Tab-separated table of C-alpha atoms (C1' of nucleotides) in Angstrom:
chain	number	residue	atom	x	y	z
A	617	MET	CA	20.104	-20.043	-27.502
A	618	THR	CA	23.870	-20.057	-27.098
A	619	LYS	CA	25.644	-21.741	-24.220
A	620	LYS	CA	26.413	-18.300	-22.847
A	621	THR	CA	22.801	-17.253	-22.430
A	622	ASN	CA	21.978	-20.679	-21.030
A	623	THR	CA	24.405	-20.406	-18.132
A	624	ARG	CA	23.617	-16.762	-17.585
A	625	THR	CA	19.901	-17.538	-17.387
A	626	LYS	CA	20.562	-20.371	-14.974
A	627	ILE	CA	22.548	-18.031	-12.710
A	628	LEU	CA	19.709	-15.493	-12.803
A	629	ASP	CA	17.105	-18.176	-12.034
A	630	VAL	CA	18.992	-19.491	-9.043
A	631	ALA	CA	19.818	-15.986	-7.795
A	632	GLU	CA	16.231	-14.765	-8.117
A	633	ASN	CA	14.889	-17.621	-6.034
A	634	ALA	CA	17.510	-17.117	-3.349
A	635	VAL	CA	17.108	-13.339	-3.235
A	636	LEU	CA	13.329	-13.601	-2.858
A	637	GLU	CA	13.821	-16.048	-0.030
A	638	LYS	CA	16.353	-14.240	2.081
A	639	GLY	CA	17.381	-10.955	0.497
A	640	PHE	CA	20.212	-9.875	-1.720
A	641	GLU	CA	22.959	-9.393	0.847
A	642	ALA	CA	22.262	-12.758	2.474
A	643	THR	CA	22.552	-14.597	-0.848
A	644	SER	CA	26.176	-15.602	-1.378
A	645	ILE	CA	27.899	-16.109	-4.682
A	646	ASP	CA	29.015	-19.536	-3.442
A	647	GLU	CA	25.406	-20.523	-3.049
A	648	ILE	CA	24.444	-19.226	-6.486
A	649	VAL	CA	27.276	-21.043	-8.273
A	650	ALA	CA	26.460	-24.259	-6.403
A	651	GLY	CA	22.869	-24.027	-7.650
A	652	ALA	CA	23.941	-23.205	-11.191
A	653	GLN	CA	26.631	-25.912	-11.141
A	654	ILE	CA	29.534	-23.727	-12.159
A	655	SER	CA	32.633	-22.504	-10.362
A	656	ARG	CA	32.913	-19.168	-8.564
A	657	SER	CA	35.045	-17.773	-11.364
A	658	GLY	CA	32.426	-18.854	-13.870
A	659	PHE	CA	30.069	-16.433	-12.193
A	660	PHE	CA	32.549	-13.564	-12.616
A	661	TYR	CA	32.891	-14.365	-16.282
A	662	HIS	CA	29.195	-13.516	-16.717
A	663	PHE	CA	28.872	-10.665	-14.194
A	664	LYS	CA	31.691	-8.330	-13.288
A	665	ASP	CA	30.427	-7.974	-9.707
A	666	LYS	CA	27.390	-8.537	-7.496
A	667	ASN	CA	25.883	-5.170	-8.338
A	668	GLU	CA	25.728	-6.110	-11.993
A	669	LEU	CA	23.848	-9.249	-11.034
A	670	ALA	CA	21.293	-7.098	-9.194
A	671	ARG	CA	20.775	-4.901	-12.239
A	672	ALA	CA	20.359	-7.883	-14.550
A	673	MET	CA	17.878	-9.550	-12.209
A	674	LEU	CA	15.790	-6.422	-11.905
A	675	GLU	CA	15.831	-5.800	-15.668
A	676	ARG	CA	14.688	-9.320	-16.369
A	677	TYR	CA	11.924	-9.166	-13.768
A	678	ILE	CA	10.590	-5.853	-15.081
A	679	ASP	CA	10.581	-7.139	-18.667
A	680	ALA	CA	8.672	-10.240	-17.637
A	681	GLU	CA	6.108	-8.211	-15.712
A	682	ASN	CA	5.612	-5.871	-18.675
A	683	THR	CA	5.128	-8.778	-21.035
A	684	LEU	CA	2.624	-10.295	-18.645
A	685	TYR	CA	0.602	-7.069	-18.422
A	686	ASP	CA	0.726	-6.676	-22.225
A	687	GLU	CA	-0.617	-10.150	-22.843
A	688	LEU	CA	-3.162	-10.105	-20.064
A	689	PHE	CA	-4.815	-6.808	-20.898
A	690	SER	CA	-4.734	-7.256	-24.670
A	691	ARG	CA	-6.429	-10.624	-24.161
A	692	ALA	CA	-8.979	-8.894	-21.904
A	693	ALA	CA	-9.552	-6.218	-24.556
A	694	GLU	CA	-10.345	-8.977	-27.073
A	695	LEU	CA	-12.982	-10.375	-24.730
A	696	ASN	CA	-14.839	-7.074	-24.242
A	697	ASP	CA	-14.754	-3.811	-26.187
A	698	ASP	CA	-15.822	-1.656	-23.271
A	699	PRO	CA	-12.745	-0.167	-21.526
A	700	LEU	CA	-14.170	-0.616	-18.022
A	701	HIS	CA	-15.272	-4.202	-18.539
A	702	SER	CA	-12.047	-5.244	-20.214
A	703	MET	CA	-10.120	-3.690	-17.275
A	704	LEU	CA	-12.274	-5.674	-14.839
A	705	ILE	CA	-11.712	-8.852	-16.841
A	706	GLY	CA	-7.972	-8.224	-16.873
A	707	LEU	CA	-7.828	-7.763	-13.107
A	708	LYS	CA	-9.866	-10.902	-12.566
A	709	MET	CA	-7.423	-12.813	-14.753
A	710	LEU	CA	-4.495	-11.336	-12.820
A	711	ALA	CA	-6.089	-12.356	-9.519
A	712	GLU	CA	-6.726	-15.874	-10.797
A	713	MET	CA	-3.176	-16.166	-12.043
A	714	LEU	CA	-1.818	-15.243	-8.620
A	715	ALA	CA	-4.192	-17.630	-6.869
A	716	ASP	CA	-3.299	-20.497	-9.214
A	717	MET	CA	0.348	-20.531	-8.245
A	718	PRO	CA	0.497	-23.525	-5.919
A	719	ASP	CA	3.076	-22.181	-3.449
A	720	GLY	CA	2.107	-18.589	-4.064
A	721	HIS	CA	3.766	-16.040	-6.280
A	722	PRO	CA	7.485	-15.916	-5.571
A	723	GLY	CA	7.117	-12.330	-4.429
A	724	CYS	CA	8.197	-9.170	-5.970
A	725	VAL	CA	11.781	-8.306	-6.739
A	726	ILE	CA	10.838	-4.628	-6.650
A	727	ALA	CA	9.948	-4.637	-2.964
A	728	ALA	CA	12.956	-6.751	-2.051
A	729	THR	CA	15.191	-4.283	-3.889
A	730	ALA	CA	13.402	-1.180	-2.601
A	731	TYR	CA	14.135	-2.130	0.988
A	732	GLN	CA	17.822	-2.661	0.334
A	733	ASP	CA	18.423	0.123	-2.138
A	734	ARG	CA	21.411	1.643	-0.379
A	735	LEU	CA	23.322	-1.497	-1.280
A	736	PHE	CA	22.983	-0.813	-4.972
A	737	ASP	CA	24.314	1.877	-7.247
A	738	LYS	CA	22.108	4.584	-8.658
A	739	GLY	CA	21.476	2.682	-11.897
A	740	VAL	CA	19.670	-0.084	-10.071
A	741	GLN	CA	17.536	2.348	-8.089
A	742	ASP	CA	16.592	4.283	-11.220
A	743	LEU	CA	15.608	1.068	-12.974
A	744	ASN	CA	13.213	0.347	-10.145
A	745	ARG	CA	11.756	3.845	-10.256
A	746	GLU	CA	11.336	3.897	-14.048
A	747	ALA	CA	9.492	0.581	-13.960
A	748	ILE	CA	6.897	1.849	-11.510
A	749	LEU	CA	6.505	5.104	-13.442
A	750	GLY	CA	5.942	2.999	-16.558
A	751	TRP	CA	3.170	1.054	-14.882
A	752	ARG	CA	1.648	4.331	-13.644
A	753	LYS	CA	1.509	5.588	-17.225
A	754	ARG	CA	0.153	2.294	-18.555
A	755	PHE	CA	-2.730	2.109	-16.106
A	756	ARG	CA	-3.400	5.823	-16.043
A	757	SER	CA	-4.067	5.805	-19.770
A	758	MET	CA	-6.419	2.852	-19.356
A	759	PHE	CA	-8.292	4.702	-16.595
A	760	GLU	CA	-8.526	7.822	-18.763
A	761	LYS	CA	-10.268	5.807	-21.466
A	762	ILE	CA	-12.664	4.448	-18.869
A	763	ALA	CA	-13.326	7.912	-17.420
A	764	ASP	CA	-14.229	9.179	-20.912
A	765	VAL	CA	-17.140	6.732	-20.935
A	766	TYR	CA	-18.075	6.499	-17.246
A	767	GLU	CA	-17.849	9.620	-15.125
A	768	PRO	CA	-16.055	8.705	-11.878
A	769	ARG	CA	-18.277	8.803	-8.784
A	770	ASP	CA	-15.478	10.269	-6.690
A	771	ASP	CA	-12.827	12.876	-7.339
A	772	VAL	CA	-9.607	10.870	-7.700
A	773	ASN	CA	-6.066	11.635	-8.791
A	774	LEU	CA	-5.539	9.476	-11.901
A	775	ASP	CA	-1.782	9.174	-11.349
A	776	ALA	CA	-2.407	7.816	-7.862
A	777	LEU	CA	-5.049	5.467	-9.292
A	778	GLY	CA	-2.508	4.236	-11.847
A	779	ASP	CA	-0.033	3.637	-9.042
A	780	MET	CA	-2.689	1.757	-7.114
A	781	VAL	CA	-2.298	-1.336	-9.282
A	782	SER	CA	1.405	-1.602	-8.412
A	783	SER	CA	0.710	-0.689	-4.815
A	784	VAL	CA	-1.950	-3.370	-4.371
A	785	VAL	CA	0.234	-6.021	-6.015
A	786	GLU	CA	3.248	-5.085	-3.871
A	787	GLY	CA	1.240	-4.756	-0.666
A	788	GLY	CA	-0.630	-7.987	-1.334
A	789	LEU	CA	2.598	-9.885	-1.887
A	790	VAL	CA	4.125	-8.517	1.337
A	791	LEU	CA	1.008	-9.669	3.210
A	792	GLN	CA	1.035	-13.054	1.504
A	793	ARG	CA	4.646	-13.524	2.493
A	794	ALA	CA	4.180	-12.464	6.109
A	795	LEU	CA	0.866	-14.308	6.605
A	796	ARG	CA	1.875	-17.399	4.659
A	797	GLU	CA	-1.582	-17.347	3.055
A	798	ASN	CA	-1.321	-18.006	-0.658
A	799	ASN	CA	-4.445	-16.145	-1.710
A	800	ALA	CA	-3.803	-12.841	0.075
A	801	ALA	CA	-2.460	-10.986	-2.976
A	802	SER	CA	-5.211	-12.330	-5.210
A	803	GLU	CA	-7.899	-11.174	-2.740
A	804	GLN	CA	-6.419	-7.694	-2.568
A	805	ILE	CA	-6.566	-7.444	-6.349
A	806	MET	CA	-10.220	-8.459	-6.254
A	807	LEU	CA	-10.838	-5.583	-3.819
A	808	LEU	CA	-9.124	-3.163	-6.190
A	809	ARG	CA	-11.421	-4.530	-8.894
A	810	SER	CA	-14.427	-3.947	-6.649
A	811	TYR	CA	-13.304	-0.346	-6.109
A	812	LEU	CA	-12.986	0.329	-9.836
A	813	LYS	CA	-16.391	-1.249	-10.439
A	814	LEU	CA	-18.004	1.116	-7.912
A	815	LEU	CA	-15.945	4.154	-8.917
A	816	PHE	CA	-16.947	3.916	-12.570
A	817	SER	CA	-20.446	2.483	-12.205
A	818	PRO	CA	-23.052	4.547	-14.050
A	819	LYS	CA	-25.046	6.905	-11.845
A	820	SER	CA	-28.533	5.668	-11.246
B	1096	MET	CA	14.098	5.451	32.738
B	1097	THR	CA	17.151	3.457	33.881
B	1098	LYS	CA	20.500	3.645	32.136
B	1099	LYS	CA	19.867	0.137	30.807
B	1100	THR	CA	16.727	1.049	28.906
B	1101	ASN	CA	18.393	4.216	27.674
B	1102	THR	CA	21.248	2.429	25.934
B	1103	ARG	CA	18.978	-0.345	24.714
B	1104	THR	CA	16.609	2.189	23.181
B	1105	LYS	CA	19.494	3.996	21.552
B	1106	ILE	CA	20.712	0.733	20.003
B	1107	LEU	CA	17.195	0.014	18.696
B	1108	ASP	CA	16.847	3.536	17.272
B	1109	VAL	CA	20.137	3.370	15.425
B	1110	ALA	CA	19.464	-0.191	14.221
B	1111	GLU	CA	15.962	0.607	12.969
B	1112	ASN	CA	17.198	3.507	10.864
B	1113	ALA	CA	19.997	1.458	9.383
B	1114	VAL	CA	17.803	-1.595	8.695
B	1115	LEU	CA	15.191	0.512	6.914
B	1116	GLU	CA	17.912	2.029	4.801
B	1117	LYS	CA	19.740	-1.049	3.651
B	1118	GLY	CA	18.244	-4.187	5.137
B	1119	PHE	CA	19.043	-6.319	8.136
B	1120	GLU	CA	21.914	-8.386	6.807
B	1121	ALA	CA	23.722	-5.349	5.420
B	1122	THR	CA	23.569	-3.569	8.763
B	1123	SER	CA	26.672	-4.476	10.759
B	1124	ILE	CA	26.969	-4.542	14.524
B	1125	ASP	CA	30.048	-2.327	14.214
B	1126	GLU	CA	27.939	0.328	12.552
B	1127	ILE	CA	25.197	0.079	15.176
B	1128	VAL	CA	27.595	0.400	18.112
B	1129	ALA	CA	29.326	3.352	16.446
B	1130	GLY	CA	25.968	5.127	16.146
B	1131	ALA	CA	24.992	4.260	19.726
B	1132	GLN	CA	28.463	5.206	21.018
B	1133	ILE	CA	29.193	1.983	22.838
B	1134	SER	CA	31.658	-0.852	22.267
B	1135	ARG	CA	30.869	-4.053	20.372
B	1136	SER	CA	30.690	-5.992	23.616
B	1137	GLY	CA	28.265	-3.446	25.012
B	1138	PHE	CA	25.874	-4.526	22.284
B	1139	PHE	CA	26.160	-8.178	23.295
B	1140	TYR	CA	25.397	-7.260	26.893
B	1141	HIS	CA	21.947	-6.066	25.740
B	1142	PHE	CA	21.244	-8.619	23.006
B	1143	LYS	CA	22.598	-12.143	22.999
B	1144	ASP	CA	22.839	-12.189	19.190
B	1145	LYS	CA	21.650	-10.425	16.065
B	1146	ASN	CA	18.452	-12.449	15.877
B	1147	GLU	CA	17.385	-11.153	19.285
B	1148	LEU	CA	17.911	-7.625	18.006
B	1149	ALA	CA	15.573	-8.372	15.104
B	1150	ARG	CA	12.883	-9.661	17.447
B	1151	ALA	CA	13.177	-6.630	19.735
B	1152	MET	CA	13.015	-4.212	16.785
B	1153	LEU	CA	9.932	-5.882	15.377
B	1154	GLU	CA	8.192	-5.994	18.778
B	1155	ARG	CA	8.818	-2.334	19.359
B	1156	TYR	CA	7.621	-1.363	15.877
B	1157	ILE	CA	4.402	-3.372	16.209
B	1158	ASP	CA	3.654	-1.882	19.632
B	1159	ALA	CA	4.162	1.628	18.287
B	1160	GLU	CA	1.897	0.958	15.292
B	1161	ASN	CA	-0.823	-0.451	17.554
B	1162	THR	CA	-0.638	2.544	19.870
B	1163	LEU	CA	-0.870	4.828	16.857
B	1164	TYR	CA	-3.974	3.076	15.514
B	1165	ASP	CA	-5.562	3.100	19.000
B	1166	GLU	CA	-5.083	6.820	19.431
B	1167	LEU	CA	-5.981	7.759	15.898
B	1168	PHE	CA	-9.251	5.852	15.649
B	1169	SER	CA	-10.424	6.625	19.177
B	1170	ARG	CA	-9.827	10.306	18.432
B	1171	ALA	CA	-11.781	9.845	15.177
B	1172	ALA	CA	-14.617	8.157	17.109
B	1173	GLU	CA	-14.802	11.191	19.385
B	1174	LEU	CA	-15.238	13.458	16.385
B	1175	ASN	CA	-18.134	11.519	14.850
B	1176	ASP	CA	-20.466	8.890	16.307
B	1177	ASP	CA	-21.259	7.241	12.989
B	1178	PRO	CA	-18.950	4.223	12.429
B	1179	LEU	CA	-18.452	4.949	8.707
B	1180	HIS	CA	-17.695	8.618	9.143
B	1181	SER	CA	-15.336	8.073	12.043
B	1182	MET	CA	-13.500	5.462	9.944
B	1183	LEU	CA	-13.205	7.979	7.080
B	1184	ILE	CA	-11.920	10.634	9.487
B	1185	GLY	CA	-9.381	8.199	10.921
B	1186	LEU	CA	-8.052	7.323	7.469
B	1187	LYS	CA	-7.813	10.992	6.518
B	1188	MET	CA	-5.807	11.621	9.683
B	1189	LEU	CA	-3.556	8.663	8.893
B	1190	ALA	CA	-2.992	9.979	5.367
B	1191	GLU	CA	-2.192	13.457	6.679
B	1192	MET	CA	0.204	12.042	9.229
B	1193	LEU	CA	2.104	10.180	6.522
B	1194	ALA	CA	2.161	13.239	4.263
B	1195	ASP	CA	3.388	15.514	7.059
B	1196	MET	CA	6.578	13.584	7.607
B	1197	PRO	CA	9.123	15.795	5.846
B	1198	ASP	CA	11.383	13.065	4.494
B	1199	GLY	CA	8.616	10.551	4.232
B	1200	HIS	CA	7.723	7.782	6.628
B	1201	PRO	CA	10.833	5.746	7.382
B	1202	GLY	CA	9.185	2.733	5.798
B	1203	CYS	CA	7.797	-0.367	7.281
B	1204	VAL	CA	9.811	-2.812	9.299
B	1205	ILE	CA	7.265	-5.502	8.458
B	1206	ALA	CA	8.041	-5.468	4.747
B	1207	ALA	CA	11.777	-5.274	5.306
B	1208	THR	CA	11.523	-8.311	7.570
B	1209	ALA	CA	9.084	-10.198	5.363
B	1210	TYR	CA	11.522	-10.150	2.466
B	1211	GLN	CA	14.372	-11.497	4.565
B	1212	ASP	CA	12.456	-13.921	6.742
B	1213	ARG	CA	14.677	-16.914	6.121
B	1214	LEU	CA	17.390	-15.109	8.041
B	1215	PHE	CA	15.344	-15.106	11.227
B	1216	ASP	CA	14.101	-17.831	13.524
B	1217	LYS	CA	10.485	-18.867	13.664
B	1218	GLY	CA	9.708	-16.563	16.604
B	1219	VAL	CA	10.431	-13.495	14.530
B	1220	GLN	CA	8.337	-14.706	11.607
B	1221	ASP	CA	5.411	-15.532	13.898
B	1222	LEU	CA	5.591	-12.084	15.485
B	1223	ASN	CA	5.225	-10.600	12.018
B	1224	ARG	CA	2.275	-12.818	11.176
B	1225	GLU	CA	0.448	-12.219	14.476
B	1226	ALA	CA	0.761	-8.461	14.048
B	1227	ILE	CA	-0.933	-8.524	10.657
B	1228	LEU	CA	-3.632	-10.890	11.904
B	1229	GLY	CA	-4.212	-8.457	14.782
B	1230	TRP	CA	-4.724	-5.578	12.376
B	1231	ARG	CA	-7.066	-7.754	10.292
B	1232	LYS	CA	-9.193	-8.361	13.391
B	1233	ARG	CA	-9.094	-4.707	14.435
B	1234	PHE	CA	-10.281	-3.356	11.082
B	1235	ARG	CA	-12.658	-6.206	10.363
B	1236	SER	CA	-14.599	-5.442	13.527
B	1237	MET	CA	-14.755	-1.772	12.553
B	1238	PHE	CA	-16.049	-2.729	9.100
B	1239	GLU	CA	-18.654	-5.034	10.649
B	1240	LYS	CA	-20.047	-2.141	12.657
B	1241	ILE	CA	-20.194	-0.054	9.499
B	1242	ALA	CA	-21.887	-2.847	7.545
B	1243	ASP	CA	-24.577	-3.078	10.260
B	1244	VAL	CA	-25.586	0.466	9.414
B	1245	TYR	CA	-24.767	0.719	5.698
B	1246	GLU	CA	-25.359	-2.277	3.492
B	1247	PRO	CA	-22.225	-2.751	1.321
B	1248	ARG	CA	-22.785	-2.083	-2.363
B	1249	ASP	CA	-20.556	-4.968	-3.365
B	1250	ASP	CA	-20.067	-8.463	-2.020
B	1251	VAL	CA	-16.709	-8.341	-0.222
B	1252	ASN	CA	-14.783	-10.655	2.064
B	1253	LEU	CA	-14.506	-8.721	5.326
B	1254	ASP	CA	-11.250	-10.423	6.334
B	1255	ALA	CA	-9.677	-9.328	3.058
B	1256	LEU	CA	-11.090	-5.837	3.588
B	1257	GLY	CA	-9.517	-5.774	7.054
B	1258	ASP	CA	-6.203	-6.825	5.512
B	1259	MET	CA	-6.568	-4.097	2.913
B	1260	VAL	CA	-5.551	-1.409	5.393
B	1261	SER	CA	-2.220	-3.134	6.077
B	1262	SER	CA	-1.808	-3.962	2.406
B	1263	VAL	CA	-2.336	-0.368	1.266
B	1264	VAL	CA	0.050	0.962	3.924
B	1265	GLU	CA	2.739	-1.577	3.030
B	1266	GLY	CA	2.267	-1.219	-0.718
B	1267	GLY	CA	2.180	2.561	-0.475
B	1268	LEU	CA	5.426	2.627	1.492
B	1269	VAL	CA	7.152	0.328	-1.021
B	1270	LEU	CA	6.073	2.679	-3.825
B	1271	GLN	CA	7.153	5.746	-1.875
B	1272	ARG	CA	10.559	4.216	-1.306
B	1273	ALA	CA	11.052	3.146	-4.905
B	1274	LEU	CA	9.632	6.324	-6.453
B	1275	ARG	CA	11.222	8.698	-3.941
B	1276	GLU	CA	7.906	10.567	-3.819
B	1277	ASN	CA	6.991	11.404	-0.246
B	1278	ASN	CA	3.239	11.530	-0.703
B	1279	ALA	CA	2.739	8.168	-2.458
B	1280	ALA	CA	1.642	6.252	0.651
B	1281	SER	CA	-0.648	9.027	1.753
B	1282	GLU	CA	-2.335	9.123	-1.668
B	1283	GLN	CA	-2.905	5.379	-1.641
B	1284	ILE	CA	-4.614	5.658	1.739
B	1285	MET	CA	-6.863	8.361	0.336
B	1286	LEU	CA	-7.856	5.934	-2.438
B	1287	LEU	CA	-8.678	3.262	0.129
B	1288	ARG	CA	-10.814	5.893	1.855
B	1289	SER	CA	-12.541	6.652	-1.439
B	1290	TYR	CA	-13.289	2.943	-1.873
B	1291	LEU	CA	-14.839	2.619	1.588
B	1292	LYS	CA	-16.908	5.751	0.981
B	1293	LEU	CA	-18.356	4.265	-2.212
B	1294	LEU	CA	-18.689	0.742	-0.834
B	1295	PHE	CA	-20.766	1.843	2.147
B	1296	SER	CA	-22.614	4.779	0.598
B	1297	PRO	CA	-26.415	4.527	1.032
B	1298	LYS	CA	-28.248	3.266	-2.028
B	1299	SER	CA	-30.083	5.998	-3.757
C	1273	DT	C1'	28.064	3.259	60.027
C	1274	DG	C1'	31.363	-0.037	58.058
C	1275	DT	C1'	32.431	-3.936	55.540
C	1276	DA	C1'	31.642	-7.794	52.257
C	1277	DC	C1'	29.672	-9.402	48.530
C	1278	DA	C1'	26.636	-9.234	44.295
C	1279	DT	C1'	24.911	-7.264	40.360
C	1280	DC	C1'	24.894	-3.917	36.546
C	1281	DA	C1'	26.586	-2.009	32.515
C	1282	DG	C1'	29.725	-2.170	30.243
C	1283	DT	C1'	35.368	-2.448	27.899
C	1284	DG	C1'	39.152	-4.255	24.804
C	1285	DA	C1'	41.464	-7.696	22.549
C	1286	DA	C1'	41.243	-11.760	20.035
C	1287	DC	C1'	39.381	-15.510	16.951
C	1288	DG	C1'	38.070	-17.882	13.017
C	1289	DC	C1'	35.071	-18.250	9.271
C	1290	DG	C1'	32.890	-16.804	5.019
C	1291	DC	C1'	32.655	-13.524	1.803
C	1292	DG	C1'	33.526	-10.960	-2.770
C	1293	DT	C1'	37.100	-10.556	-5.851
C	1294	DT	C1'	41.467	-11.481	-8.548
C	1295	DC	C1'	44.648	-13.880	-11.359
C	1296	DA	C1'	47.061	-17.075	-14.131
C	1297	DC	C1'	45.682	-20.551	-16.778
C	1298	DT	C1'	42.961	-23.940	-20.242
C	1299	DG	C1'	40.429	-26.657	-23.615
C	1300	DA	C1'	37.003	-26.048	-27.165
C	1301	DT	C1'	35.244	-23.531	-30.909
C	1302	DG	C1'	35.480	-19.834	-34.646
C	1303	DT	C1'	37.893	-17.166	-38.275
C	1304	DA	C1'	41.588	-15.589	-41.850
C	1305	DC	C1'	44.487	-16.683	-45.298
D	735	DT	C1'	42.688	-28.318	-46.763
D	736	DG	C1'	46.050	-26.921	-43.271
D	737	DT	C1'	47.865	-23.841	-40.103
D	738	DA	C1'	47.917	-19.783	-36.906
D	739	DC	C1'	45.755	-17.020	-34.088
D	740	DA	C1'	41.650	-15.141	-31.431
D	741	DT	C1'	37.799	-15.552	-28.739
D	742	DC	C1'	34.586	-18.018	-25.656
D	743	DA	C1'	33.317	-20.096	-21.544
D	744	DG	C1'	34.923	-21.271	-18.234
D	745	DT	C1'	38.526	-23.652	-13.856
D	746	DG	C1'	41.151	-23.693	-9.356
D	747	DA	C1'	43.786	-21.662	-6.016
D	748	DA	C1'	44.672	-17.822	-3.324
D	749	DC	C1'	43.958	-13.331	-0.834
D	750	DG	C1'	42.615	-10.188	2.523
D	751	DC	C1'	39.022	-7.951	4.803
D	752	DG	C1'	34.953	-7.587	7.695
D	753	DC	C1'	31.836	-9.932	10.158
D	754	DG	C1'	29.439	-12.024	14.398
D	755	DT	C1'	30.770	-13.810	18.574
D	756	DT	C1'	33.534	-14.942	22.854
D	757	DC	C1'	36.070	-14.189	26.931
D	758	DA	C1'	38.476	-12.371	30.755
D	759	DC	C1'	38.154	-8.401	33.013
D	760	DT	C1'	36.434	-3.742	35.492
D	761	DG	C1'	34.594	0.255	37.876
D	762	DA	C1'	30.275	1.906	39.708
D	763	DT	C1'	26.225	1.105	42.173
D	764	DG	C1'	23.041	-1.705	45.298
D	765	DT	C1'	22.112	-4.753	49.235
D	766	DA	C1'	22.728	-7.592	53.783
D	767	DC	C1'	24.118	-7.790	58.208
DNA sequence: TGTACATCAGTGAACGCGCGTTCACTGATGTAC
DNA sequence: TGTACATCAGTGAACGCGCGTTCACTGATGTAC
C-alpha cells in the first residue's frame, strides 16, 4: 500500500466515524484533518471537495457490505446444500455478527446519506440507489431458488422480499441507535429469519 | 387558534419539510424564516435556539404518529372483534395510507434525528427513545392479546416483535427515500402483515 | 369611560466565529538521458 | 554515475461568506383602577 492510499484511507476512516455520529453537514473538515493528523490542505490534495469525500465514503461502504454478504452467504452455502437452510444459516450468522459488536454496529451510511441527500450531487444519490437495487437482485435470486423447492405459504412480491433484507437491517440500525440497545438490529434480523422459515415451511 | 400558535405552527411546518429534505444541520434559520415569512428575530421569539426547535419538531411528530396509530387501530377494532384480524386490518390500512400519499410519505423525523443525535442535547435524544419504547409497549400488548387466542408457530421475543412495527416503518421509509419508489414502505408493511398472518395462523 | 402600564408578537441591524476553499510554495522521491 | 526535470504528498496562511445569536426597539392589544 502506497503512502497515498494510507492517508486517504485514514481520512475515510475518521470521516466515516464522525459522519455516523453526527451527520455529514455537521462533520467539519477541520475535525477530519485533526483526526487524520494532516493539514487542511492535505485533505484537499486527496479530495477536490466535500462532495467527493461523500462519494468515496459511500463507495467504500457499499463495497464492504457486498464483500460481507458474499463471504457470509457462500460460507452458509458450504454448510448446507438446501437453499432455504443455507439462507437461514446466513441470516443467523449476520444476526450474530451484529450482536457481537461490543458497542453495536456503527450504523449504516446509507440511511445517514438518504436523509441528507439534497446536500449531495446526483452521482452520490444514484450510488445509494444502485446499491439497494443490487441487494434486491442478490436476495431475490436466492429467494427464487428457495421458492423452486418450497412453495411459499403466502402470496408475496419477490422484489419486495428481496428489499426486506435491506429494510430490516436499516430499520434495525435506526432503532438500535435511537434506543441505545445494542441487540435491536440483531433481533430484527432473527424475526426476518423466523418469517422466512414460516413462509417457506413445507405444507403439512 | 391564537396568532402565536399560528406562526409557531408555520415555522414547524416549514422546518419539518426542510429537515426531511436535507437534514437538521443543513437547514438554516434564514431559510426557515423566509418560508414562514417572518424575520430572523421573529424565529427567536418563538424558540430560544435551534435545539429547542428540534425538540418541538420531534414532540409534534411523535404526537401525530400516536394519534394516527390510535385512530387507525381503534377503527380496525371496530371492523373485527378478533385481535389478530383487527391487527391485520390495521396494518393493511397503514400500508394503504402510505401508498396513497402521491409523493410518498415525507419520511420519518425519528430516523433523521437518530442519525444526527450528537447535535442535540440529551432531552431530544430521550424523547426519541421514549417514543419508540411507547410503540413497543403499544404493539406488544396487541400481540399478547393475539397470542392468547392463537398460539404462535415460532418462538419469538414479543418485545422485538413490538419493535418490528417501528423497524419496518423506519426501514421502509429509508428504502423509499433512497430508491425513489413511493410504494416501498407500503410493501414492507404488507410483508410484516404476511409474517403475522403466518406466525399466528391456527395449526392445521 | 379614560388613562397608565404591561404584555405580546414581532422588526432590523449588527456581531463574531467557523466553515469550505484557494493559492503559492516545498521537500522527498521517481524518471530520462 | 551525474544532472535536470517532473511528479507526489503534502504545508501554512489567507479569504470571504453564511451562520446562529443578541440587542435595542416598536406598534398593537389586554388589563387595572
